[in-house]
Amino acid sequence: MHASKLTMVACSAAALTLGLSGCGASFEGSGSKDAASAEQLALHADDPWAVETAADPAAKAEGSLHDGVYVGVGKGMEGLITVTLLVDDGRISCLETTQEGESQSRGGYEAIRDGKYAQMIEAAQGSDIDTISGATITTAGVKQAVDDALAQAEQGVAAEATAADATGEEA
């Protein structure tokens, strides 16, 4: 009888080992309700910053804009946001985006620093840009700054047209 107990213990240990090894390697469908590890997230999560914003080089801004460099200001979460735009033949290029006081722990700080907002402004040829997750107020400040700069560009055209009308010349 002693041999049969030893055989039964060995078989039970083997069955337990095989049963447990089937649960460890799988990430999906394992039935575990524990939070995903960083390694699992890295394998399955897309990087939201990896998406490139493609700008159409032939696209132009809507409306009548005067060529030149314009600096617009908007209010961010914790300070002012400045956008410097170059308007050349109706095409907008974002020369610079800066911020005063935005926190590094928010997405808008990185998007300003990394040029993400500049890419979005050039792709949209205006302020109609997507909101960056975690940076809703910063994005609103960037839009406000772009609108401010474009309003200046429109006024430049209006001032030139008014001056030309007063002298009877064509603009």
Short mmCIF file of C-alpha atoms in Angstrom, two decimals:
data_model
loop_
_atom_site.label_atom_id
_atom_site.label_comp_id
_atom_site.label_asym_id
_atom_site.label_seq_id
_atom_site.Cartn_x
_atom_site.Cartn_y
_atom_site.Cartn_z
CA MET A 1 0.00 0.00 0.00
CA HIS A 2 2.87 2.28 0.60
CA ALA A 3 3.80 2.23 -3.12
CA SER A 4 0.27 3.14 -4.21
CA LYS A 5 0.23 6.19 -1.90
CA LEU A 6 3.57 7.29 -3.30
CA THR A 7 2.28 6.81 -6.87
CA MET A 8 -0.90 8.74 -6.06
CA VAL A 9 1.08 11.67 -4.56
CA ALA A 10 3.41 11.75 -7.59
CA CYS A 11 0.48 11.75 -10.02
CA SER A 12 -1.28 14.50 -8.06
CA ALA A 13 1.87 16.63 -8.07
CA ALA A 14 2.31 16.13 -11.82
CA ALA A 15 -1.34 17.02 -12.51
CA LEU A 16 -1.09 20.14 -10.32
CA THR A 17 2.12 21.26 -12.07
CA LEU A 18 0.61 20.80 -15.53
CA GLY A 19 -2.59 22.56 -14.51
CA LEU A 20 -0.81 25.60 -13.08
CA SER A 21 1.63 25.99 -15.96
CA GLY A 22 -1.28 26.46 -18.39
CA CYS A 23 -2.42 29.66 -16.60
CA GLY A 24 0.77 31.68 -16.37
CA ALA A 25 1.91 32.61 -19.89
CA SER A 26 -1.29 33.99 -21.41
CA PHE A 27 -2.19 37.69 -21.12
CA GLU A 28 -5.63 37.55 -22.66
CA GLY A 29 -8.28 35.12 -21.52
CA SER A 30 -6.46 34.14 -18.37
CA GLY A 31 -9.43 35.12 -16.24
CA SER A 32 -7.26 37.31 -14.04
CA LYS A 33 -8.82 40.58 -12.90
CA ASP A 34 -5.47 42.04 -11.87
CA ALA A 35 -4.27 45.24 -13.53
CA ALA A 36 -2.18 44.79 -16.65
CA SER A 37 1.56 45.03 -16.23
CA ALA A 38 3.59 47.68 -18.03
CA GLU A 39 4.97 44.96 -20.30
CA GLN A 40 1.45 43.88 -21.26
CA LEU A 41 0.40 47.46 -21.92
CA ALA A 42 3.47 48.04 -24.08
CA LEU A 43 2.57 45.00 -26.15
CA HIS A 44 -1.06 45.98 -26.70
CA ALA A 45 -1.42 49.77 -26.40
CA ASP A 46 -0.87 52.16 -29.30
CA ASP A 47 1.26 55.21 -28.60
CA PRO A 48 -1.03 58.25 -29.08
CA TRP A 49 1.96 60.49 -29.84
CA ALA A 50 3.24 58.20 -32.61
CA VAL A 51 0.53 59.29 -35.05
CA GLU A 52 1.89 61.75 -37.57
CA THR A 53 -0.29 64.66 -38.66
CA ALA A 54 0.06 64.96 -42.41
CA ALA A 55 -0.11 68.42 -43.90
CA ASP A 56 -1.10 68.97 -47.51
CA PRO A 57 1.65 71.23 -48.93
CA ALA A 58 -0.82 72.73 -51.41
CA ALA A 59 -3.50 73.57 -48.81
CA LYS A 60 -4.16 77.19 -48.03
CA ALA A 61 -5.99 78.98 -45.25
CA GLU A 62 -9.55 80.12 -45.77
CA GLY A 63 -10.23 83.80 -46.13
CA SER A 64 -8.08 86.66 -47.26
CA LEU A 65 -4.85 86.88 -45.28
CA HIS A 66 -2.06 89.41 -45.55
CA ASP A 67 1.44 87.94 -45.91
CA GLY A 68 3.66 88.38 -42.88
CA VAL A 69 4.51 87.06 -39.43
CA TYR A 70 1.79 87.27 -36.78
CA VAL A 71 1.94 86.46 -33.08
CA GLY A 72 -1.26 85.41 -31.35
CA VAL A 73 -1.86 84.92 -27.64
CA GLY A 74 -4.28 82.61 -25.85
CA LYS A 75 -4.92 81.58 -22.26
CA GLY A 76 -3.82 78.08 -21.25
CA MET A 77 -4.36 76.16 -18.04
CA GLU A 78 -1.67 77.96 -16.05
CA GLY A 79 -0.45 80.81 -18.23
CA LEU A 80 -0.32 82.38 -21.66
CA ILE A 81 0.26 80.44 -24.86
CA THR A 82 1.86 82.19 -27.83
CA VAL A 83 1.67 81.03 -31.44
CA THR A 84 3.81 82.64 -34.15
CA LEU A 85 2.47 82.14 -37.67
CA LEU A 86 3.98 82.94 -41.05
CA VAL A 87 1.43 83.67 -43.76
CA ASP A 88 2.86 83.42 -47.26
CA ASP A 89 0.54 83.50 -50.28
CA GLY A 90 -2.40 82.27 -48.17
CA ARG A 91 -0.45 79.36 -46.68
CA ILE A 92 0.08 79.18 -42.91
CA SER A 93 3.32 77.91 -41.39
CA CYS A 94 3.63 77.67 -37.63
CA LEU A 95 7.02 79.09 -36.71
CA GLU A 96 6.74 78.65 -32.95
CA THR A 97 4.43 77.70 -30.10
CA THR A 98 5.40 78.68 -26.57
CA GLN A 99 3.81 78.55 -23.16
CA GLU A 100 4.26 80.26 -19.84
CA GLY A 101 3.58 78.09 -16.83
CA GLU A 102 1.91 74.99 -18.28
CA SER A 103 2.63 72.00 -16.06
CA GLN A 104 4.89 69.21 -17.31
CA SER A 105 2.41 66.66 -15.99
CA ARG A 106 -0.18 67.68 -18.57
CA GLY A 107 -0.30 66.60 -22.20
CA GLY A 108 -0.34 70.14 -23.57
CA TYR A 109 3.14 70.92 -22.27
CA GLU A 110 4.64 68.03 -24.22
CA ALA A 111 2.57 68.81 -27.33
CA ILE A 112 3.88 72.39 -27.33
CA ARG A 113 7.47 71.28 -26.67
CA ASP A 114 7.41 68.45 -29.23
CA GLY A 115 5.79 70.53 -32.00
CA LYS A 116 2.58 68.48 -32.11
CA TYR A 117 0.39 71.60 -32.01
CA ALA A 118 2.50 73.21 -34.76
CA GLN A 119 1.96 70.15 -36.98
CA MET A 120 -1.77 70.19 -36.29
CA ILE A 121 -2.06 73.93 -37.07
CA GLU A 122 -0.24 73.51 -40.38
CA ALA A 123 -2.32 70.46 -41.33
CA ALA A 124 -5.57 72.29 -40.52
CA GLN A 125 -4.36 75.61 -41.99
CA GLY A 126 -6.05 77.29 -39.05
CA SER A 127 -7.34 76.68 -35.56
CA ASP A 128 -9.63 73.73 -36.32
CA ILE A 129 -7.37 71.23 -34.54
CA ASP A 130 -8.18 68.15 -32.47
CA THR A 131 -8.08 68.36 -28.71
CA ILE A 132 -5.19 66.47 -27.15
CA SER A 133 -6.23 64.10 -24.39
CA GLY A 134 -5.40 65.55 -20.99
CA ALA A 135 -4.88 69.02 -22.48
CA THR A 136 -8.36 70.36 -23.22
CA ILE A 137 -7.73 73.83 -21.79
CA THR A 138 -4.24 74.06 -23.31
CA THR A 139 -5.67 73.10 -26.72
CA ALA A 140 -8.35 75.79 -26.33
CA GLY A 141 -5.58 78.30 -25.56
CA VAL A 142 -3.66 77.25 -28.69
CA LYS A 143 -6.83 77.65 -30.79
CA GLN A 144 -7.40 81.08 -29.25
CA ALA A 145 -3.80 82.11 -30.05
CA VAL A 146 -4.12 80.91 -33.67
CA ASP A 147 -7.42 82.79 -34.07
CA ASP A 148 -5.77 85.91 -32.61
CA ALA A 149 -2.86 85.70 -35.09
CA LEU A 150 -5.21 85.05 -38.04
CA ALA A 151 -7.42 87.99 -37.03
CA GLN A 152 -4.32 90.19 -37.24
CA ALA A 153 -3.53 88.73 -40.68
CA GLU A 154 -7.09 89.48 -41.85
CA GLN A 155 -6.91 93.03 -40.50
CA GLY A 156 -3.68 93.53 -42.42
CA VAL A 157 -5.55 92.67 -45.62
CA ALA A 158 -8.49 94.87 -44.63
CA ALA A 159 -6.17 97.79 -43.79
CA GLU A 160 -4.32 97.39 -47.11
CA ALA A 161 -7.60 97.16 -49.05
CA THR A 162 -8.99 100.22 -47.27
CA ALA A 163 -5.81 102.21 -48.00
CA ALA A 164 -5.95 101.16 -51.66
CA ASP A 165 -9.64 102.11 -51.92
CA ALA A 166 -8.91 105.53 -50.45
CA THR A 167 -6.22 106.23 -53.05
CA GLY A 168 -8.13 104.63 -55.91
CA GLU A 169 -5.40 102.01 -56.52
CA GLU A 170 -5.83 98.28 -56.78
CA ALA A 171 -4.37 96.12 -54.02
#
